[in-house]
Coordinates of N, CA and C in Angstrom, one line a residue:
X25 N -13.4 4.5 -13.0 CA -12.1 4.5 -13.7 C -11.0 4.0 -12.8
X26 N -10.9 4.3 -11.5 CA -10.1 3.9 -10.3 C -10.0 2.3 -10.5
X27 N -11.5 1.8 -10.1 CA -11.7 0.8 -9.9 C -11.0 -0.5 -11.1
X28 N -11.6 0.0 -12.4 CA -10.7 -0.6 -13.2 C -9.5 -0.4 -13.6
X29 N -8.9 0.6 -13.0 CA -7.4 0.7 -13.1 C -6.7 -0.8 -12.2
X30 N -7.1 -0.4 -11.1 CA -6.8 -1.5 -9.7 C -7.0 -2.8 -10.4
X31 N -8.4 -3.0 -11.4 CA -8.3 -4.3 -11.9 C -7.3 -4.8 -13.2
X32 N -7.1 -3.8 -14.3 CA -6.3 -4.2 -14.8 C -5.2 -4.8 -14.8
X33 N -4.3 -3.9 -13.8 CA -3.2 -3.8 -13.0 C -3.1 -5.7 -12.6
X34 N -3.8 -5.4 -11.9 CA -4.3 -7.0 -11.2 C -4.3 -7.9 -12.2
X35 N -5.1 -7.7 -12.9 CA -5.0 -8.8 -14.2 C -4.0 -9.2 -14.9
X36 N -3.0 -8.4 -15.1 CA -2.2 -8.0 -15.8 C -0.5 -8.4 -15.3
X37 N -0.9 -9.0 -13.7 CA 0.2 -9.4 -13.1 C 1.1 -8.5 -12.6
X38 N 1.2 -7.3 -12.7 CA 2.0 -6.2 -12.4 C 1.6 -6.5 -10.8
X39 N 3.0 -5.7 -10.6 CA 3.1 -5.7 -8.6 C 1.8 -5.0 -7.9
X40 N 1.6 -4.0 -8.5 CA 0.8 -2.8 -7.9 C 0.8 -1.5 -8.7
X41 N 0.4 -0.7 -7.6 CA 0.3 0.8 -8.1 C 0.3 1.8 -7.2
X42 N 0.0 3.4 -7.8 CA 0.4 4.2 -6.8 C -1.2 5.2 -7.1
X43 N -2.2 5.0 -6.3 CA -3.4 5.2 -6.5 C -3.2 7.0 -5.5
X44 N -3.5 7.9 -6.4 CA -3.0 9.3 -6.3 C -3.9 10.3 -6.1
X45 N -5.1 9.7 -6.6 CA -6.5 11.3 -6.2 C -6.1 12.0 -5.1
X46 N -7.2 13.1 -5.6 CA -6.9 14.0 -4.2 C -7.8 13.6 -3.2
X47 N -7.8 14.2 -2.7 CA -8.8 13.7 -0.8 C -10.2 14.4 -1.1
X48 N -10.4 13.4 -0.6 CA -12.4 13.2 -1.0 C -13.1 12.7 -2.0
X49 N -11.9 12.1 -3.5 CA -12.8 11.6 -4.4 C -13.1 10.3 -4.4
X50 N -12.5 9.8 -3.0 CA -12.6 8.4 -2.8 C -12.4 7.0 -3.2
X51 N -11.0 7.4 -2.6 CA -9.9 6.2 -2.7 C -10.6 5.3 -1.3
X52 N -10.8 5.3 -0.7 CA -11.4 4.5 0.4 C -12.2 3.2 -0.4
X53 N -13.3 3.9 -0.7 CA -14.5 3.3 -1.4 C -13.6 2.3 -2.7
X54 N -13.1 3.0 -3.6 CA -12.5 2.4 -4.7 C -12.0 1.0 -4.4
X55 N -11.0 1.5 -3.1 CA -10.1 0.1 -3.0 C -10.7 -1.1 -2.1
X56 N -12.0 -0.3 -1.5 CA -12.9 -1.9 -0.6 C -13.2 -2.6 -2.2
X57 N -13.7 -1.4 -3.0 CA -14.4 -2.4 -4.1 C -14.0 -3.6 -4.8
X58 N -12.3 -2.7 -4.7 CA -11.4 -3.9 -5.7 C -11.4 -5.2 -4.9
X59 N -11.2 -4.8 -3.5 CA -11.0 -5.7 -2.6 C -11.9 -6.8 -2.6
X60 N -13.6 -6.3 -2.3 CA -14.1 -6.9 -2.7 C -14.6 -7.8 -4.2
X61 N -14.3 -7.4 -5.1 CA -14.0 -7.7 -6.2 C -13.2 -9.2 -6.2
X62 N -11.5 -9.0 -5.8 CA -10.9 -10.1 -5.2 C -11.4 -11.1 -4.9
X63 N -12.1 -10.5 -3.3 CA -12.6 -12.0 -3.2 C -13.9 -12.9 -3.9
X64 N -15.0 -12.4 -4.6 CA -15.4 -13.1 -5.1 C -14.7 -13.2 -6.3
X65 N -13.8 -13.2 -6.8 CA -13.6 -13.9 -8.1 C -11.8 -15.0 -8.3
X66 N -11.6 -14.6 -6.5 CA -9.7 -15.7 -6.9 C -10.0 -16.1 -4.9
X67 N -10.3 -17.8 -5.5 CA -10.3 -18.7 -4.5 C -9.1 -18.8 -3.6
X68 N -8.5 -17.6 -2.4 CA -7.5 -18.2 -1.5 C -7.6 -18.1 -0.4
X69 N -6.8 -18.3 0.6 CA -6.9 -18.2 1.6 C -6.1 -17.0 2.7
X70 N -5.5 -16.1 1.5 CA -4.7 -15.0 1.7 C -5.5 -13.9 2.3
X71 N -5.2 -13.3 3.3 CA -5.6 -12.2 4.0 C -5.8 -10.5 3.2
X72 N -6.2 -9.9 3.2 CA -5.6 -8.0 2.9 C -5.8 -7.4 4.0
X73 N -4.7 -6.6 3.7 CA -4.1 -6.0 4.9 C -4.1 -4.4 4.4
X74 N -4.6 -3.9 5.3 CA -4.9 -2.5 5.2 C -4.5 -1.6 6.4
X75 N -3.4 -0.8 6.1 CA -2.7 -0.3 7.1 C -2.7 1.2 6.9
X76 N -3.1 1.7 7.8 CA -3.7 3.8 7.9 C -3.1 4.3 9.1
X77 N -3.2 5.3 9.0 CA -2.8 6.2 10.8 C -4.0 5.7 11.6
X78 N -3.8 5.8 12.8 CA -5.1 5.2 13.3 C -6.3 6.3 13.5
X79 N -6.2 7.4 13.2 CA -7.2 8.4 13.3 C -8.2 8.1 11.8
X80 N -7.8 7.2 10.7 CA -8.5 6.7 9.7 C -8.8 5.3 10.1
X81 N -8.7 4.7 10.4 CA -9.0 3.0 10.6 C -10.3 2.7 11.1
X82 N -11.1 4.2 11.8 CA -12.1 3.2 11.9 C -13.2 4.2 10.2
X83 N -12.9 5.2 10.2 CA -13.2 5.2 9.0 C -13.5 4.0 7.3
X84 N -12.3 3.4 7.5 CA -11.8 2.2 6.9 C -13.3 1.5 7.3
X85 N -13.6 1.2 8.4 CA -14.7 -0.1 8.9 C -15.9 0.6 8.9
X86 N -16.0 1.9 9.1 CA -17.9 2.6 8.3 C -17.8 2.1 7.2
X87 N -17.2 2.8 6.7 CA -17.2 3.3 4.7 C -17.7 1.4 4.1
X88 N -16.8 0.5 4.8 CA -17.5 -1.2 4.4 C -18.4 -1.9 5.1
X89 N -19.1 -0.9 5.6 CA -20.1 -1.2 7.0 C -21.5 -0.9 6.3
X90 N -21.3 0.7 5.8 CA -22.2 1.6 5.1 C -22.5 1.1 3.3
X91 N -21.4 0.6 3.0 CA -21.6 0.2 1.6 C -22.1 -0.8 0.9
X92 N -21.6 -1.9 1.8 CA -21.1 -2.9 1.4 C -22.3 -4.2 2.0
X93 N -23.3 -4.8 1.0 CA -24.2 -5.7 1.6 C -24.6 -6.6 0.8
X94 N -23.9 -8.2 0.6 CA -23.8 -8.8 2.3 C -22.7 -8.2 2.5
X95 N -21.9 -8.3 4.0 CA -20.5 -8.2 4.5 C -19.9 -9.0 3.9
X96 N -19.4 -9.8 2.8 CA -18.7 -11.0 3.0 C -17.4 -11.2 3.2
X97 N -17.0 -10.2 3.7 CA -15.2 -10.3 4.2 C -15.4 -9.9 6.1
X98 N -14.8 -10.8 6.7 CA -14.5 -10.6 8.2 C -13.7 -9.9 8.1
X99 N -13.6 -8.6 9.4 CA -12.3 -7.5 9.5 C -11.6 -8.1 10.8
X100 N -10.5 -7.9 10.4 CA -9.6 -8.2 12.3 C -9.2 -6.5 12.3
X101 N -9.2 -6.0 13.8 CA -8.7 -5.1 14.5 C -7.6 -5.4 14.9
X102 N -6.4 -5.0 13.8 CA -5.2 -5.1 14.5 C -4.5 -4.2 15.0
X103 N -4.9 -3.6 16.0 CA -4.4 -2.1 16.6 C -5.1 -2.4 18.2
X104 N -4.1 -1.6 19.3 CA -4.5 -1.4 20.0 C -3.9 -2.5 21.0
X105 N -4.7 -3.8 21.5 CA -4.4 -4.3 22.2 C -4.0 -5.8 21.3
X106 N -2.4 -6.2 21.0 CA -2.0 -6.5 20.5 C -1.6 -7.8 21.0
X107 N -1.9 -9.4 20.4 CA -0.9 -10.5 20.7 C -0.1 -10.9 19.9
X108 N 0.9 -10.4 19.2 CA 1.7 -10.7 19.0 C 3.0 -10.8 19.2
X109 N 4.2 -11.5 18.6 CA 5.2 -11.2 18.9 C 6.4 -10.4 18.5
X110 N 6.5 -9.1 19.6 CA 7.5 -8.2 19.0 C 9.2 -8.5 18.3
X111 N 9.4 -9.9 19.1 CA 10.6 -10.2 18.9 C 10.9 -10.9 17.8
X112 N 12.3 -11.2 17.2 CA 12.8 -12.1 15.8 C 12.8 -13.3 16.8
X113 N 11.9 -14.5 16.8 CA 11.9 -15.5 17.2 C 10.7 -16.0 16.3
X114 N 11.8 -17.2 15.1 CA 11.3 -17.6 14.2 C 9.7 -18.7 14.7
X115 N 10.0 -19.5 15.6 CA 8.9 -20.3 16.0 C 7.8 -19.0 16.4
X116 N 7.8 -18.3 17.5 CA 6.9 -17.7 17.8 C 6.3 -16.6 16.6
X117 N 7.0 -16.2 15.6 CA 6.5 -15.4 14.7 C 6.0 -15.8 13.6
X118 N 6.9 -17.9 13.3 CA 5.7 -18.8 12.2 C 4.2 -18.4 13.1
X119 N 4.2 -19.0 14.2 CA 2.8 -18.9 14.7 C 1.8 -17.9 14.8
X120 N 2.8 -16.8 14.8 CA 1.8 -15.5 14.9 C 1.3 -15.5 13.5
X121 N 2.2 -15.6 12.5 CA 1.4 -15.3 11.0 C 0.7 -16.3 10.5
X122 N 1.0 -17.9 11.0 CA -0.3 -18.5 11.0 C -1.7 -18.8 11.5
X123 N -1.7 -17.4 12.0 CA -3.0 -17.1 13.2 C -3.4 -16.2 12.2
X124 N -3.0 -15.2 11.4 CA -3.1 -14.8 10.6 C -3.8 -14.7 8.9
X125 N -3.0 -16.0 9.0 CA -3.4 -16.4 7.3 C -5.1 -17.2 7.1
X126 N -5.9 -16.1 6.6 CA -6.8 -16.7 6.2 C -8.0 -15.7 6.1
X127 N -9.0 -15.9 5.4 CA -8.9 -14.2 4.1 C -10.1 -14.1 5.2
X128 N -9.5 -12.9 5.3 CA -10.3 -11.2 6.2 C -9.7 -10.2 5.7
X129 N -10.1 -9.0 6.0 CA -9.4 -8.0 6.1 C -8.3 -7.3 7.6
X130 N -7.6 -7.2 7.4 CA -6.4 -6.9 8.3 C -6.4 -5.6 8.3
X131 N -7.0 -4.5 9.8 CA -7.1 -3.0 9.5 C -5.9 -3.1 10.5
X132 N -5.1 -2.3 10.4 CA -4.1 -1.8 11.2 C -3.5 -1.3 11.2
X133 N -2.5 -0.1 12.0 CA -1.9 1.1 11.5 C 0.0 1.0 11.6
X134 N 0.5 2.0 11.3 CA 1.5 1.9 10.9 C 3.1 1.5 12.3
X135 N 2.6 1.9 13.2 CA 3.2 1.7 14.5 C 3.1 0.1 14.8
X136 N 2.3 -0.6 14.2 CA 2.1 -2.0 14.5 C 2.5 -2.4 13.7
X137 N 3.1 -2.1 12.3 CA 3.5 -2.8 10.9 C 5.1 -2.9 11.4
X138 N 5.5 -1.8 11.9 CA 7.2 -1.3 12.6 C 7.2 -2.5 13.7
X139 N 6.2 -2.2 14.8 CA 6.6 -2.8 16.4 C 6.9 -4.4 15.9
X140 N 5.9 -5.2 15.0 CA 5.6 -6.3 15.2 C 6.0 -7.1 13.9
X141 N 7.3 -6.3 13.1 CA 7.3 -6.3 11.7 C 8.1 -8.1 11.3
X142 N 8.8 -8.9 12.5 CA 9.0 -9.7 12.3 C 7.9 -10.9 12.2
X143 N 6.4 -10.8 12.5 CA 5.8 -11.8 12.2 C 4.6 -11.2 11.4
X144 N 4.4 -10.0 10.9 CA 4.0 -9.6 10.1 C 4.5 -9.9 8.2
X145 N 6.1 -10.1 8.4 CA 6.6 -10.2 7.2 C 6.7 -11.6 6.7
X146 N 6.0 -12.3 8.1 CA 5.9 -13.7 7.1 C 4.2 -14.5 6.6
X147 N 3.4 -13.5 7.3 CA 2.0 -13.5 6.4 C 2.0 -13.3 4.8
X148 N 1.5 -13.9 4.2 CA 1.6 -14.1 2.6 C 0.2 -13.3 2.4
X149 N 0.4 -12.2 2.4 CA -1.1 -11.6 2.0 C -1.5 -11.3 0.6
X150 N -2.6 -11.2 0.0 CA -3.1 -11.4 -1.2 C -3.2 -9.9 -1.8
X151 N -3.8 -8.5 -1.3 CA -3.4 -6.9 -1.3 C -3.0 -7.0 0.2
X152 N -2.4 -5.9 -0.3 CA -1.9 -5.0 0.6 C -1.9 -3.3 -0.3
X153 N -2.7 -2.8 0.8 CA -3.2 -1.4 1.1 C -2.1 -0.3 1.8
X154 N -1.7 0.9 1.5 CA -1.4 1.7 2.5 C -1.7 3.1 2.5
X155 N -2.6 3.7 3.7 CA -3.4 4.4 3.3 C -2.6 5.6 3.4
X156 N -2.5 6.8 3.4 CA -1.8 7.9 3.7 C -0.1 7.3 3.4
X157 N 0.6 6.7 2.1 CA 1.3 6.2 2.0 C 2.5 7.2 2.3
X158 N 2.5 8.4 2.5 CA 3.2 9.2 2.6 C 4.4 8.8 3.6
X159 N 3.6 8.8 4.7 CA 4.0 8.0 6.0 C 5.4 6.9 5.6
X160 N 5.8 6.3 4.3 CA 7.0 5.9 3.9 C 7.6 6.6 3.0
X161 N 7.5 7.7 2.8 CA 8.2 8.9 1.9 C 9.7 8.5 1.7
X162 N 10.0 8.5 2.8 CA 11.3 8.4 3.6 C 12.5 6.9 3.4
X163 N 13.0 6.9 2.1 CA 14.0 5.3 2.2 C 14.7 5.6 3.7
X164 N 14.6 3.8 3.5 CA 15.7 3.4 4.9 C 15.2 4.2 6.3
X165 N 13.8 4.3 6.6 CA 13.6 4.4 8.1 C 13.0 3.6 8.3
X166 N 12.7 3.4 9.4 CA 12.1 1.8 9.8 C 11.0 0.9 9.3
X167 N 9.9 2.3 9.6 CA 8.4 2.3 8.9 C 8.9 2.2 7.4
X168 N 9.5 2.4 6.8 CA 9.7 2.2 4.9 C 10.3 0.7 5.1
X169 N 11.1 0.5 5.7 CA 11.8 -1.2 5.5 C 11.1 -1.6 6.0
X170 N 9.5 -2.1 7.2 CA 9.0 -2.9 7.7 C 8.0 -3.0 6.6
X171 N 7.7 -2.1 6.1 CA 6.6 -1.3 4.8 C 6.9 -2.4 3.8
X172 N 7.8 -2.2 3.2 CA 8.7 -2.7 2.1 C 8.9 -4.5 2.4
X173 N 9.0 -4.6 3.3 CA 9.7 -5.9 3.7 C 8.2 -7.4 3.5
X174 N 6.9 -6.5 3.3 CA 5.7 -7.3 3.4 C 5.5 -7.9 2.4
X175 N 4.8 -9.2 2.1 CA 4.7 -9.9 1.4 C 3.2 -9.7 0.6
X176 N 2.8 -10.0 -0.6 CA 1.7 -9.5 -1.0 C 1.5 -10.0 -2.2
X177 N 0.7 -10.2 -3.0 CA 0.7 -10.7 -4.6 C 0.4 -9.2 -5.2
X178 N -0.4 -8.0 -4.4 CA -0.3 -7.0 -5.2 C 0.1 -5.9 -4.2
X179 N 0.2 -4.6 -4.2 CA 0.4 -3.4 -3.4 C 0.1 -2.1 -3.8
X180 N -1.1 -1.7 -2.9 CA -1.3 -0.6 -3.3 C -0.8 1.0 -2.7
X181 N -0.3 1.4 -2.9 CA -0.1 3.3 -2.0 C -1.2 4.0 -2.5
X182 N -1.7 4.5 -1.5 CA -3.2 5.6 -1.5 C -2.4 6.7 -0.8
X183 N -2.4 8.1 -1.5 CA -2.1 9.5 -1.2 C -2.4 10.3 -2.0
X184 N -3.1 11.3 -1.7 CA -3.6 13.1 -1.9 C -2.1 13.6 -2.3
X185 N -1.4 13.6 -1.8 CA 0.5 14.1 -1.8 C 1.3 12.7 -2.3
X186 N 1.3 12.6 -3.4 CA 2.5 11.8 -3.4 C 3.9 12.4 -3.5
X187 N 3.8 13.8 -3.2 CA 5.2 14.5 -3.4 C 4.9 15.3 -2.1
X188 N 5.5 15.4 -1.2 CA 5.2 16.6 -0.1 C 6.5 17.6 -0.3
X189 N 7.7 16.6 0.0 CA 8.8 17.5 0.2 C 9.9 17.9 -1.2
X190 N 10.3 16.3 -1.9 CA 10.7 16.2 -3.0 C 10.7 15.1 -3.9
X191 N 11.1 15.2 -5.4 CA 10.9 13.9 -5.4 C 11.4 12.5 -5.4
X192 N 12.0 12.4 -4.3 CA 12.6 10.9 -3.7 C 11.3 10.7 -3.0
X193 N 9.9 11.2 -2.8 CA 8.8 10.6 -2.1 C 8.5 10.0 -3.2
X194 N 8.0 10.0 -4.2 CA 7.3 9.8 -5.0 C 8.0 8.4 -5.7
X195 N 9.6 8.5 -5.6 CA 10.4 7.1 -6.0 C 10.4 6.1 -5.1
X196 N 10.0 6.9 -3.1 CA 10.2 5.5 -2.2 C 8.8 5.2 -2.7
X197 N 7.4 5.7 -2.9 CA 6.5 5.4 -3.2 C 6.1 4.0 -4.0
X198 N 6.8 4.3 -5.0 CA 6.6 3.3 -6.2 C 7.5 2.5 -5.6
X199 N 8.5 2.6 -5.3 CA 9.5 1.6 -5.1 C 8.5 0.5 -4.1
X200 N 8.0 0.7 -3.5 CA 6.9 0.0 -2.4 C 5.9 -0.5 -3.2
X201 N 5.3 -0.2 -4.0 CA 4.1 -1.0 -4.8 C 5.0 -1.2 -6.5
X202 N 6.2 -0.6 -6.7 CA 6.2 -1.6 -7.9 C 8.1 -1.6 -8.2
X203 N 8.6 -2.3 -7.1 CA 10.1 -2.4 -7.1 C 10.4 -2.6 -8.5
X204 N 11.4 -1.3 -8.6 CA 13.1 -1.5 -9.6 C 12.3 -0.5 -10.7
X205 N 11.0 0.2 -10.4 CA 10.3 0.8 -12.0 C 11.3 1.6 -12.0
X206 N 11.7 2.6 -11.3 CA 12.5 4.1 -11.1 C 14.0 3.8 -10.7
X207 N 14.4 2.5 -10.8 CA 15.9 2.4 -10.6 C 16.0 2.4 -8.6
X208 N 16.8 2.5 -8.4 CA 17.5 3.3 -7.1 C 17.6 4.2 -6.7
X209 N 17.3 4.0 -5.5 CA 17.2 5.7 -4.6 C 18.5 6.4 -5.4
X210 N 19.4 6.3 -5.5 CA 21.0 7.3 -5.7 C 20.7 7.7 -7.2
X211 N 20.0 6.5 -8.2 CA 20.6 7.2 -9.5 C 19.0 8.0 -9.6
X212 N 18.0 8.2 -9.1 CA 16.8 8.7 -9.5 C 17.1 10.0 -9.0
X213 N 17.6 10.5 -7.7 CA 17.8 11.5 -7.4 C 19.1 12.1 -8.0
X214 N 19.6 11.4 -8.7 CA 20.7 12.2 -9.5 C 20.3 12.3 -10.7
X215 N 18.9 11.7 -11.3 CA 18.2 12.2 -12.8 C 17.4 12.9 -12.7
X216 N 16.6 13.2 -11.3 CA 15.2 13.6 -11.4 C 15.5 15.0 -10.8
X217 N 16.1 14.9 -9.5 CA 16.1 15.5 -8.0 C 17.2 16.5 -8.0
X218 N 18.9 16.2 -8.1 CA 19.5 17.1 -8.2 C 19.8 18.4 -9.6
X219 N 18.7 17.7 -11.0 CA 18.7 18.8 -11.7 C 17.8 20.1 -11.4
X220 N 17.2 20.1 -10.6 CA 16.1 21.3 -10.0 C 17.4 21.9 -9.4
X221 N 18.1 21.3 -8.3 CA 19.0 22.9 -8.4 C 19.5 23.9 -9.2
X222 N 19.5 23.7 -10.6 CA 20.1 24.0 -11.6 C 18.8 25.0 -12.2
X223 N 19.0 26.3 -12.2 CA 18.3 27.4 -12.8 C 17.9 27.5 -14.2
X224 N 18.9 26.8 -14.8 CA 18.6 26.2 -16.4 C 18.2 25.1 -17.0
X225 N 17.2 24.1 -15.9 CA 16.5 23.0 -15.8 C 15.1 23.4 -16.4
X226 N 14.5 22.5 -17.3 CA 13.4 22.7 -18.0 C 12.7 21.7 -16.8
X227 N 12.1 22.3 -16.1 CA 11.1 21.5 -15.0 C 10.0 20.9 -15.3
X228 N 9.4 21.7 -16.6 CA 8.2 20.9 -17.1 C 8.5 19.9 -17.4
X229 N 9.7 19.9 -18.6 CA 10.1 18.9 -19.5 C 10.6 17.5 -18.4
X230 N 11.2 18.1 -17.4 CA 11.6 17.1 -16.5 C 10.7 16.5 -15.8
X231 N 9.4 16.8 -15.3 CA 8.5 16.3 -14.5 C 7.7 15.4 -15.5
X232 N 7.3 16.2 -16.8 CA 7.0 14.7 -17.3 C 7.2 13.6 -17.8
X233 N 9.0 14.0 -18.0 CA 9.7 12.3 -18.1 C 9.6 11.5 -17.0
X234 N 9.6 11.9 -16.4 CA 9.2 11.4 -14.3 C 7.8 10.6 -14.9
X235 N 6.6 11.7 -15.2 CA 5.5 11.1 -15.1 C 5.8 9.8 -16.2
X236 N 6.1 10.0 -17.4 CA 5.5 9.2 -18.4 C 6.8 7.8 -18.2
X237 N 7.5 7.9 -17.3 CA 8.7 6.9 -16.8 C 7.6 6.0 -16.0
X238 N 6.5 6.4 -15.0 CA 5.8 5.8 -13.8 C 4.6 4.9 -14.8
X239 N 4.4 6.0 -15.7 CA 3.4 5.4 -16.9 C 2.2 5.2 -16.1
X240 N 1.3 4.3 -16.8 CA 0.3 3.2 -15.9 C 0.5 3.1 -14.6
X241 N 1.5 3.2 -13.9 CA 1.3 2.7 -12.3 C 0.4 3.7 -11.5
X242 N 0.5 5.1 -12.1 CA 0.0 6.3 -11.0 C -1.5 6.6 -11.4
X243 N -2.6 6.6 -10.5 CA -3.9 7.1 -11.3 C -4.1 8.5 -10.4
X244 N -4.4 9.7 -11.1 CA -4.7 10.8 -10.2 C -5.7 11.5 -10.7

């Protein structure tokens, strides 16, 4: 059901989505599949990029190691010992993302999406993955605008929690895999977020205009 959610979506031209299960029913597996899926059936030369905490990344390369036969996608290890360039220096960072472009998979974690985000943002990737999406809950920190700022024909957010604290996580969320559905950070938290302080708030009623607002984009 996952699987063809991710493909409809796809089909269907929409930006992305906000892929929601809980932990362990296997959002991992789902999204190599779509992945794989991708590439045998849309001829480019666009990269996916798959970006986790690094305590998941090598999980990421069993799970398509263990499953997955033939291999037909190359992985790059983008973590760890890094050549890229940290700096806004447009020549050096065309170069870095045209070292880049050309379909593998891209595992790498979130500290490298931030450090290295000026020649990352000019890779034209085909998905883009983010695993533990939580990790941009947060509008306007750095990790959300380097997040945000990536180029992609689709975008997925993968989280067990798409709500930890309140819900402006769940609006930066979508806002990252399917810009402008929930409006603006200011007016969502003044439709969704500041009526909960209010004792005489129907929370049910309000939670599921939230949901049935996100519609299609969320699978859980």
């Amino acid at each position: 059901e996952g699987i063809s959610w991710l493909q409809t979506l796809f089909t269907k031209n929409f930006s992305g989505g906000l892929l929601a299960d809980d932990m362990g029913l296997g959002k991992t597996l789902q999204i190599l599949y779509f992945i794989e899926w991708h590439y045998q059936n849309h001829n480019d030369e666009k990269p996916y990029l798959i970006v986790a905490p690094v305590s998941l990344l090598e999980n990421w390369e069993l799970e398509y190691n263990k499953f997955f036969n033939p291999k037909n996608i190359p992985i790059l290890k983008l973590y760890g010992s890094i050549s890229l360039t940290k700096e806004n220096n447009s020549l050096q960072n065309y170069n870095d993302a045209k070292r880049l472009q050309r379909k593998q998979i891209v595992l790498t974690n979130y500290e490298t999406v931030r450090v290295y985000q000026f020649s990352l943002a000019l890779v034209d990737f085909s998905i883009i993955v983010l695993d533990e999406a939580q990790k941009i809950k947060t509008p306007g920190t750095l990790i959300t605008n380097a997040s945000k700022a990536l180029k992609a024909d689709f975008k997925v957010a993968m989280t067990g929690t798409p709500v930890e604290n309140n819900l402006v996580d769940i609006w930066c969320l979508i806002d990252f895999a399917v810009p402008g559905l929930l409006g603006n950070a200011k007016d969502f938290a003044k439709e969704y977020q500041t009526p909960l302080k209010d004792i005489n708030t129907d929370v049910k009623e309000l939670t599921e205009r939230l949901r049935s607002n996100i519609g299609v984009f969320i699978k859980r």
